[in-house]
CSV table of C-alpha atoms in Angstrom, one decimal:
chain,number,residue,atom,x,y,z
A,1,UNK,CA,0.0,-0.1,0.1
A,2,UNK,CA,1.2,3.6,-1.0
A,3,UNK,CA,2.6,5.9,1.8
A,4,UNK,CA,4.4,3.2,4.5
A,5,UNK,CA,3.8,4.6,7.9
A,6,UNK,CA,4.7,3.2,11.2
A,7,UNK,CA,3.3,0.8,13.4
A,8,UNK,CA,0.7,3.5,14.7
A,9,UNK,CA,-0.8,6.4,12.8
A,10,UNK,CA,1.1,9.3,12.2
A,11,UNK,CA,-0.2,12.9,13.3
A,12,UNK,CA,-1.4,13.5,10.3
A,13,UNK,CA,-3.6,10.3,10.0
A,14,UNK,CA,-5.1,11.0,13.4
A,15,UNK,CA,-5.7,14.4,12.4
A,16,UNK,CA,-7.4,13.2,9.4
A,17,UNK,CA,-9.2,10.0,11.6
A,18,UNK,CA,-10.2,12.9,14.2
A,19,UNK,CA,-11.9,14.8,11.5
A,20,UNK,CA,-13.5,12.1,9.3
A,21,UNK,CA,-14.6,10.8,13.1
A,22,UNK,CA,-16.6,13.6,13.3
A,23,UNK,CA,-17.9,13.6,10.2
A,24,UNK,CA,-15.8,14.9,7.7
A,25,UNK,CA,-16.2,13.0,4.7
A,26,UNK,CA,-13.4,15.0,2.5
A,27,UNK,CA,-11.1,14.1,5.1
A,28,UNK,CA,-11.8,9.9,4.8
A,29,UNK,CA,-11.3,10.7,1.2
A,30,UNK,CA,-7.8,11.8,1.6
A,31,UNK,CA,-6.8,8.6,3.6
A,32,UNK,CA,-8.6,6.8,1.2
A,33,UNK,CA,-7.0,8.5,-1.8
A,34,UNK,CA,-3.3,7.8,0.1
A,35,UNK,CA,-4.0,4.2,0.3
A,36,UNK,CA,-6.5,3.1,-2.5
A,37,UNK,CA,-4.0,2.3,-5.0
A,38,UNK,CA,-1.9,0.2,-3.1
A,39,UNK,CA,-4.9,-1.3,-1.7
A,40,UNK,CA,-5.8,-2.0,-5.5
A,41,UNK,CA,-2.6,-4.0,-5.9
A,42,UNK,CA,-2.9,-6.4,-3.1
A,43,UNK,CA,-6.5,-6.9,-3.8
A,44,UNK,CA,-5.8,-7.7,-7.5
A,45,UNK,CA,-2.9,-10.2,-6.2
A,46,UNK,CA,-5.3,-11.9,-3.8
A,47,UNK,CA,-8.7,-12.3,-5.7
A,48,UNK,CA,-6.8,-11.8,-9.4
A,49,UNK,CA,-9.0,-9.9,-11.4
A,50,UNK,CA,-9.4,-6.3,-11.6
A,51,UNK,CA,-12.9,-6.2,-11.1
A,52,UNK,CA,-13.0,-8.0,-8.4
A,53,UNK,CA,-10.1,-5.9,-7.2
A,54,UNK,CA,-12.0,-2.8,-7.5
A,55,UNK,CA,-15.0,-4.4,-5.5
A,56,UNK,CA,-12.9,-5.5,-3.0
A,57,UNK,CA,-11.3,-2.3,-2.5
A,58,UNK,CA,-14.5,-0.2,-2.8
A,59,UNK,CA,-16.2,-3.0,0.5
A,60,UNK,CA,-13.0,-2.4,2.1
A,61,UNK,CA,-13.3,1.4,2.0
A,62,UNK,CA,-17.1,1.4,2.6
A,63,UNK,CA,-16.2,-0.8,5.8
A,64,UNK,CA,-13.2,1.1,7.2
A,65,UNK,CA,-15.7,4.2,6.6
A,66,UNK,CA,-18.3,2.7,8.5
A,67,UNK,CA,-15.5,1.2,10.8
A,68,UNK,CA,-13.9,4.7,12.2
A,69,UNK,CA,-15.7,4.9,15.5
A,70,UNK,CA,-14.4,1.1,16.2
A,71,UNK,CA,-10.8,1.9,15.0
A,72,UNK,CA,-8.4,2.4,18.1
A,73,UNK,CA,-5.3,3.4,16.5
A,74,UNK,CA,-3.0,1.1,17.9
A,75,UNK,CA,-1.9,-0.2,14.4
A,76,UNK,CA,-1.3,2.1,11.5
A,77,UNK,CA,-4.2,2.8,9.0
A,78,UNK,CA,-2.5,1.2,6.7
A,79,UNK,CA,-2.3,-2.1,8.4
A,80,UNK,CA,-5.7,-1.8,9.5
A,81,UNK,CA,-7.0,-1.4,5.9
A,82,UNK,CA,-5.6,-4.0,4.7
A,83,UNK,CA,-6.7,-6.2,7.5
A,84,UNK,CA,-10.3,-5.3,6.4
A,85,UNK,CA,-8.9,-5.9,2.6
A,86,UNK,CA,-7.9,-9.3,3.7
A,87,UNK,CA,-11.1,-10.2,4.8
A,88,UNK,CA,-13.1,-8.8,2.6
A,89,UNK,CA,-11.1,-10.3,-0.5
A,90,UNK,CA,-11.1,-14.1,1.2
A,91,UNK,CA,-15.4,-13.2,1.4
A,92,UNK,CA,-15.2,-12.1,-2.5
A,93,UNK,CA,-13.2,-14.9,-3.0
A,94,UNK,CA,-15.7,-17.9,-1.5
A,95,UNK,CA,-18.4,-16.0,-2.8
A,96,UNK,CA,-16.6,-16.5,-6.6
A,97,UNK,CA,-15.7,-19.9,-5.7
A,98,UNK,CA,-19.4,-20.7,-4.9
A,99,UNK,CA,-20.4,-19.0,-7.9
A,100,UNK,CA,-18.4,-20.6,-10.3
A,101,UNK,CA,-18.2,-24.0,-8.3
A,102,UNK,CA,-14.4,-24.0,-8.7
A,103,UNK,CA,-11.5,-22.3,-7.4
A,104,UNK,CA,-10.3,-19.6,-9.4
A,105,UNK,CA,-7.3,-19.8,-11.7
A,106,UNK,CA,-7.2,-16.9,-13.9
A,107,UNK,CA,-4.3,-14.8,-14.7
A,108,UNK,CA,-6.2,-11.8,-16.6
A,109,UNK,CA,-4.7,-8.6,-16.7
A,110,UNK,CA,-1.5,-9.8,-16.5
A,111,UNK,CA,-1.7,-11.2,-20.0
A,112,UNK,CA,-0.7,-7.6,-21.5
A,113,UNK,CA,1.4,-6.7,-19.0
A,114,UNK,CA,4.7,-8.9,-20.3
A,115,UNK,CA,5.5,-10.2,-23.9
A,116,UNK,CA,7.2,-13.5,-24.6
A,117,UNK,CA,8.5,-16.1,-21.9
A,118,UNK,CA,8.0,-13.1,-19.6
A,119,UNK,CA,4.7,-13.2,-20.6
A,120,UNK,CA,4.3,-16.9,-19.9
A,121,UNK,CA,6.0,-16.6,-16.5
A,122,UNK,CA,3.4,-14.0,-15.1
A,123,UNK,CA,0.8,-16.1,-16.0
A,124,UNK,CA,2.1,-19.4,-14.3
A,125,UNK,CA,3.1,-17.0,-11.6
A,126,UNK,CA,-0.7,-15.3,-11.2
A,127,UNK,CA,-2.2,-19.1,-12.0
A,128,UNK,CA,-0.1,-20.7,-9.1
A,129,UNK,CA,-0.8,-17.6,-6.5
A,130,UNK,CA,-4.7,-18.6,-7.5
A,131,UNK,CA,-3.9,-22.2,-7.3
A,132,UNK,CA,-2.6,-21.9,-3.4
A,133,UNK,CA,-5.0,-22.0,-0.4
A,134,UNK,CA,-6.5,-18.4,1.0
A,135,UNK,CA,-4.4,-18.9,4.0
A,136,UNK,CA,-1.0,-19.7,1.9
A,137,UNK,CA,-2.0,-16.9,-0.5
A,138,UNK,CA,-2.8,-14.5,1.9
A,139,UNK,CA,0.7,-14.2,3.5
A,140,UNK,CA,2.6,-14.7,0.1
A,141,UNK,CA,1.0,-11.3,-0.6
A,142,UNK,CA,1.0,-9.4,2.7
A,143,UNK,CA,5.1,-10.4,2.6
A,144,UNK,CA,5.7,-10.0,-1.2
A,145,UNK,CA,3.6,-7.4,-2.6
A,146,UNK,CA,2.3,-5.6,0.7
A,147,UNK,CA,6.3,-6.0,2.2
A,148,UNK,CA,4.7,-6.3,5.6
A,149,UNK,CA,6.7,-7.8,8.5
A,150,UNK,CA,5.7,-11.1,10.2
A,151,UNK,CA,5.0,-9.1,13.0
A,152,UNK,CA,2.2,-6.7,10.8
A,153,UNK,CA,1.0,-10.1,9.2
A,154,UNK,CA,0.5,-11.6,12.5
A,155,UNK,CA,-1.7,-8.8,13.9
A,156,UNK,CA,-3.1,-8.3,10.1
A,157,UNK,CA,-4.4,-12.2,10.1
A,158,UNK,CA,-4.7,-12.7,14.1
A,159,UNK,CA,-2.6,-15.7,14.1
A,160,UNK,CA,0.5,-16.0,15.8
A,161,UNK,CA,3.6,-14.8,14.6
A,162,UNK,CA,4.7,-18.4,14.1
A,163,UNK,CA,1.8,-19.4,12.1
A,164,UNK,CA,2.8,-16.7,10.1
A,165,UNK,CA,6.3,-18.1,9.2
A,166,UNK,CA,5.2,-21.6,8.4
A,167,UNK,CA,2.4,-20.9,6.3
A,168,UNK,CA,4.8,-18.4,4.4
A,169,UNK,CA,7.4,-21.4,4.1
A,170,UNK,CA,4.7,-23.8,2.9
A,171,UNK,CA,3.2,-21.6,0.5
A,172,UNK,CA,6.6,-20.5,-0.5
A,173,UNK,CA,7.5,-24.5,-1.1
A,174,UNK,CA,3.9,-24.9,-3.3
A,175,UNK,CA,4.9,-21.7,-5.6
A,176,UNK,CA,8.2,-23.6,-6.2
A,177,UNK,CA,6.8,-26.7,-6.8
A,178,UNK,CA,4.0,-25.1,-9.1
A,179,UNK,CA,7.0,-23.1,-10.4
A,180,UNK,CA,10.0,-25.1,-10.5
A,181,UNK,CA,10.8,-25.2,-14.3
A,182,UNK,CA,11.8,-21.3,-13.7
A,183,UNK,CA,13.4,-20.8,-10.5
A,184,UNK,CA,15.4,-24.5,-9.4
B,1,UNK,CA,7.9,-20.7,19.5
B,2,UNK,CA,10.9,-20.7,18.4
B,3,UNK,CA,12.2,-18.9,14.6
B,4,UNK,CA,12.0,-21.4,12.2
B,5,UNK,CA,9.5,-23.8,13.9
B,6,UNK,CA,6.7,-25.1,12.5
B,7,UNK,CA,3.6,-24.6,14.3
B,8,UNK,CA,0.8,-25.7,11.9
B,9,UNK,CA,0.9,-29.3,10.4
B,10,UNK,CA,3.9,-31.5,11.1
B,11,UNK,CA,7.5,-30.8,10.9
B,12,UNK,CA,9.0,-30.0,7.7
B,13,UNK,CA,10.9,-32.8,6.1
B,14,UNK,CA,14.4,-33.1,5.3
B,15,UNK,CA,17.2,-31.3,6.9
B,16,UNK,CA,14.4,-29.2,9.2
B,17,UNK,CA,16.0,-25.7,7.7
B,18,UNK,CA,13.0,-25.0,5.4
B,19,UNK,CA,11.1,-22.9,7.4
B,20,UNK,CA,14.3,-21.3,8.7
B,21,UNK,CA,15.5,-20.5,5.5
B,22,UNK,CA,12.1,-18.8,4.3
B,23,UNK,CA,12.5,-16.5,7.4
B,24,UNK,CA,16.3,-15.8,7.1
B,25,UNK,CA,15.3,-14.6,3.4
B,26,UNK,CA,13.1,-12.3,4.7
B,27,UNK,CA,15.3,-11.5,7.3
B,28,UNK,CA,13.1,-12.0,9.9
B,29,UNK,CA,15.8,-14.3,12.1
B,30,UNK,CA,17.5,-13.2,14.9
B,31,UNK,CA,20.7,-12.3,14.5
B,32,UNK,CA,21.4,-15.2,16.9
B,33,UNK,CA,20.5,-17.8,14.3
B,34,UNK,CA,21.8,-16.2,11.5
B,35,UNK,CA,25.5,-17.7,11.7
B,36,UNK,CA,24.2,-21.5,12.1
B,37,UNK,CA,21.7,-20.9,8.9
B,38,UNK,CA,24.7,-19.2,6.7
B,39,UNK,CA,27.1,-22.4,7.5
B,40,UNK,CA,23.9,-25.0,7.0
B,41,UNK,CA,23.6,-23.2,3.4
B,42,UNK,CA,27.3,-23.4,2.9
B,43,UNK,CA,26.6,-27.2,3.4
B,44,UNK,CA,23.0,-28.1,2.1
B,45,UNK,CA,22.6,-27.7,-1.6
B,46,UNK,CA,18.7,-29.0,-0.8
B,47,UNK,CA,18.6,-25.8,1.2
B,48,UNK,CA,20.8,-23.2,-1.1
B,49,UNK,CA,18.2,-24.4,-4.2
B,50,UNK,CA,15.7,-23.6,-1.7
B,51,UNK,CA,16.8,-20.1,-1.3
B,52,UNK,CA,17.7,-19.4,-4.7
B,53,UNK,CA,14.2,-20.2,-6.0
B,54,UNK,CA,12.7,-18.0,-2.7
B,55,UNK,CA,14.6,-15.2,-4.3
B,56,UNK,CA,13.4,-15.5,-8.1
B,57,UNK,CA,10.1,-16.4,-7.2
B,58,UNK,CA,9.9,-13.3,-4.5
B,59,UNK,CA,11.3,-10.8,-7.5
B,60,UNK,CA,8.7,-12.6,-10.3
B,61,UNK,CA,5.8,-11.7,-8.0
B,62,UNK,CA,7.0,-8.3,-6.8
B,63,UNK,CA,7.5,-7.5,-10.5
B,64,UNK,CA,4.4,-8.6,-11.8
B,65,UNK,CA,2.2,-6.8,-9.1
B,66,UNK,CA,4.3,-3.8,-8.8
B,67,UNK,CA,3.6,-1.6,-11.7
B,68,UNK,CA,1.9,1.6,-10.7
B,69,UNK,CA,-2.1,0.7,-11.3
B,70,UNK,CA,-3.2,2.6,-14.7
B,71,UNK,CA,-4.7,6.4,-14.3
B,72,UNK,CA,-8.0,5.0,-15.6
B,73,UNK,CA,-7.9,2.0,-13.1
B,74,UNK,CA,-7.2,4.5,-10.2
B,75,UNK,CA,-9.8,7.0,-11.9
B,76,UNK,CA,-12.7,4.2,-12.1
B,77,UNK,CA,-11.8,3.5,-8.5
B,78,UNK,CA,-12.4,6.9,-7.2
B,79,UNK,CA,-15.7,7.6,-9.1
B,80,UNK,CA,-17.1,4.1,-8.4
B,81,UNK,CA,-15.9,4.5,-4.5
B,82,UNK,CA,-17.9,8.5,-5.0
B,83,UNK,CA,-21.1,6.8,-5.9
B,84,UNK,CA,-21.2,3.8,-3.5
B,85,UNK,CA,-20.6,6.3,-0.9
B,86,UNK,CA,-23.3,8.4,-2.2
B,87,UNK,CA,-25.5,5.3,-2.0
B,88,UNK,CA,-24.6,4.4,1.3
B,89,UNK,CA,-25.7,7.9,2.7
B,90,UNK,CA,-28.3,7.9,0.3
B,91,UNK,CA,-29.4,4.8,1.9
B,92,UNK,CA,-29.0,5.8,5.1
B,93,UNK,CA,-30.7,8.4,4.5
B,94,UNK,CA,-33.9,6.6,3.4
B,95,UNK,CA,-33.6,4.4,6.3
B,96,UNK,CA,-34.1,7.4,8.5
B,97,UNK,CA,-36.8,8.5,6.4
B,98,UNK,CA,-38.7,5.4,7.0
B,99,UNK,CA,-38.2,5.2,10.3
B,100,UNK,CA,-39.1,8.6,10.8
B,101,UNK,CA,-42.6,7.5,8.7
B,102,UNK,CA,-42.7,4.4,11.1
B,103,UNK,CA,-42.7,6.6,14.5
B,104,UNK,CA,-44.8,8.8,13.0
B,105,UNK,CA,-47.2,6.5,11.5
B,106,UNK,CA,-47.1,4.7,15.6
B,107,UNK,CA,-47.9,8.0,17.4
B,108,UNK,CA,-50.8,8.8,15.1
B,109,UNK,CA,-52.5,5.2,15.8
B,110,UNK,CA,-51.5,5.8,19.5
B,111,UNK,CA,-53.3,9.3,19.4
B,112,UNK,CA,-56.7,8.5,17.7
B,113,UNK,CA,-56.9,4.8,19.9
B,114,UNK,CA,-56.1,7.5,22.5
B,115,UNK,CA,-59.3,10.1,21.5
B,116,UNK,CA,-60.8,7.0,21.4
B,117,UNK,CA,-60.7,5.6,24.9
B,118,UNK,CA,-60.8,9.5,26.5
B,119,UNK,CA,-64.7,9.7,26.0
B,120,UNK,CA,-65.3,6.4,28.2
B,121,UNK,CA,-62.4,7.7,31.0
B,122,UNK,CA,-64.3,10.5,31.7
B,123,UNK,CA,-63.4,13.1,28.8
B,124,UNK,CA,-67.2,14.4,28.9
B,125,UNK,CA,-67.6,14.4,32.4
B,126,UNK,CA,-66.4,17.0,33.3
B,127,UNK,CA,-68.5,19.0,31.0
B,128,UNK,CA,-71.7,17.2,31.6
B,129,UNK,CA,-70.7,18.5,35.4
B,130,UNK,CA,-70.0,22.0,34.4
B,131,UNK,CA,-73.0,21.7,32.2
B,132,UNK,CA,-75.1,20.4,34.8
B,133,UNK,CA,-73.6,23.4,37.2
B,134,UNK,CA,-74.3,26.0,34.7
B,135,UNK,CA,-77.8,25.0,34.1
B,136,UNK,CA,-78.6,24.3,38.0
B,137,UNK,CA,-77.4,28.2,38.3
B,138,UNK,CA,-80.3,30.1,39.2
B,139,UNK,CA,-78.6,32.4,37.6
B,140,UNK,CA,-78.8,30.6,33.9
B,141,UNK,CA,-81.9,28.8,34.9
B,142,UNK,CA,-84.2,31.3,33.4
B,143,UNK,CA,-82.6,31.0,30.0
B,144,UNK,CA,-80.3,28.0,30.2
B,145,UNK,CA,-78.0,29.0,26.6
B,146,UNK,CA,-79.2,26.5,23.6
B,147,UNK,CA,-75.5,25.7,23.0
B,148,UNK,CA,-74.4,24.4,26.3
B,149,UNK,CA,-78.0,22.5,26.4
B,150,UNK,CA,-77.1,20.8,22.8
B,151,UNK,CA,-73.7,19.5,24.5
B,152,UNK,CA,-75.8,18.3,27.3
B,153,UNK,CA,-77.8,16.0,25.2
B,154,UNK,CA,-74.9,14.9,22.8
B,155,UNK,CA,-72.7,13.9,25.9
B,156,UNK,CA,-75.8,12.3,27.3
B,157,UNK,CA,-76.7,10.2,24.2
B,158,UNK,CA,-73.1,9.4,23.7
B,159,UNK,CA,-72.5,8.0,27.2
B,160,UNK,CA,-75.7,6.1,26.5
B,161,UNK,CA,-74.5,4.9,23.3
B,162,UNK,CA,-71.3,3.4,24.8
B,163,UNK,CA,-73.1,1.5,27.9
């Protein structure tokens, strides 16, 4: 997510939060604008398609707007938003899996991002990511794309740090198995 | 849990360093363990290959998802978000309006029911008493007020009808 921040909200974020809580929608918009694109990128990696990513980010921002009174500022705004987004993305994926009666393993959107062999790698990479169990995909995305520390991931997912570590290892092993031809 | 110890499922197969290699790559290994892992990497070809693969996959993921979101994409998001929020505010207003309508309807029903109950509870009785008092007043007995008389008759009739 753009606008990396510390473990708790900065003074500027606190001001924006206070104004947003007081009903200043413009203040919340400023926060949404600051983190929106980064959230979109994470959502895209978690759900694998653009329209779904947009929906997930919108639902995340709406949920955050509604949940403003309950945000106690014990984590950064970024971590708080990513926590909401991760849950929204998981919900979206479950809904889509039920709708399609199968896991989604598409690589839409990455096809036009590269050419030749590089394109094949990206398609396979996206498909491999989509093929991971939700819990494994979450840790990989939060670590590799969002760049969160193990402690931050643990906070976002509400699991012990050791679980983050083991899930990351297993997720990487699964990706390596699927993409071994490229990276071994 | 120590770094590298598996907290889910069974322990990893092989040399047992897999989880620690993953954490080592992420810079999440305590300094006290790094030297041990580095020594292991120098000896274990499997873990050296694992580390190389983790590095390659990590770079590929960052590359695949790092390009900035296009302007069209983010503009679309802003518009959709603004519309969604407006919908939310609108629906909130609609909910409030509906709630107000329910309260108003309930209040009207209560008032109507109350006004039907009150005659039985004596709303007319003081009037009857007043009228009777006035009619029995010698000063007004000679020329009873027609309006008061009509009210008395009506009140009497309504009391009878309700009994």
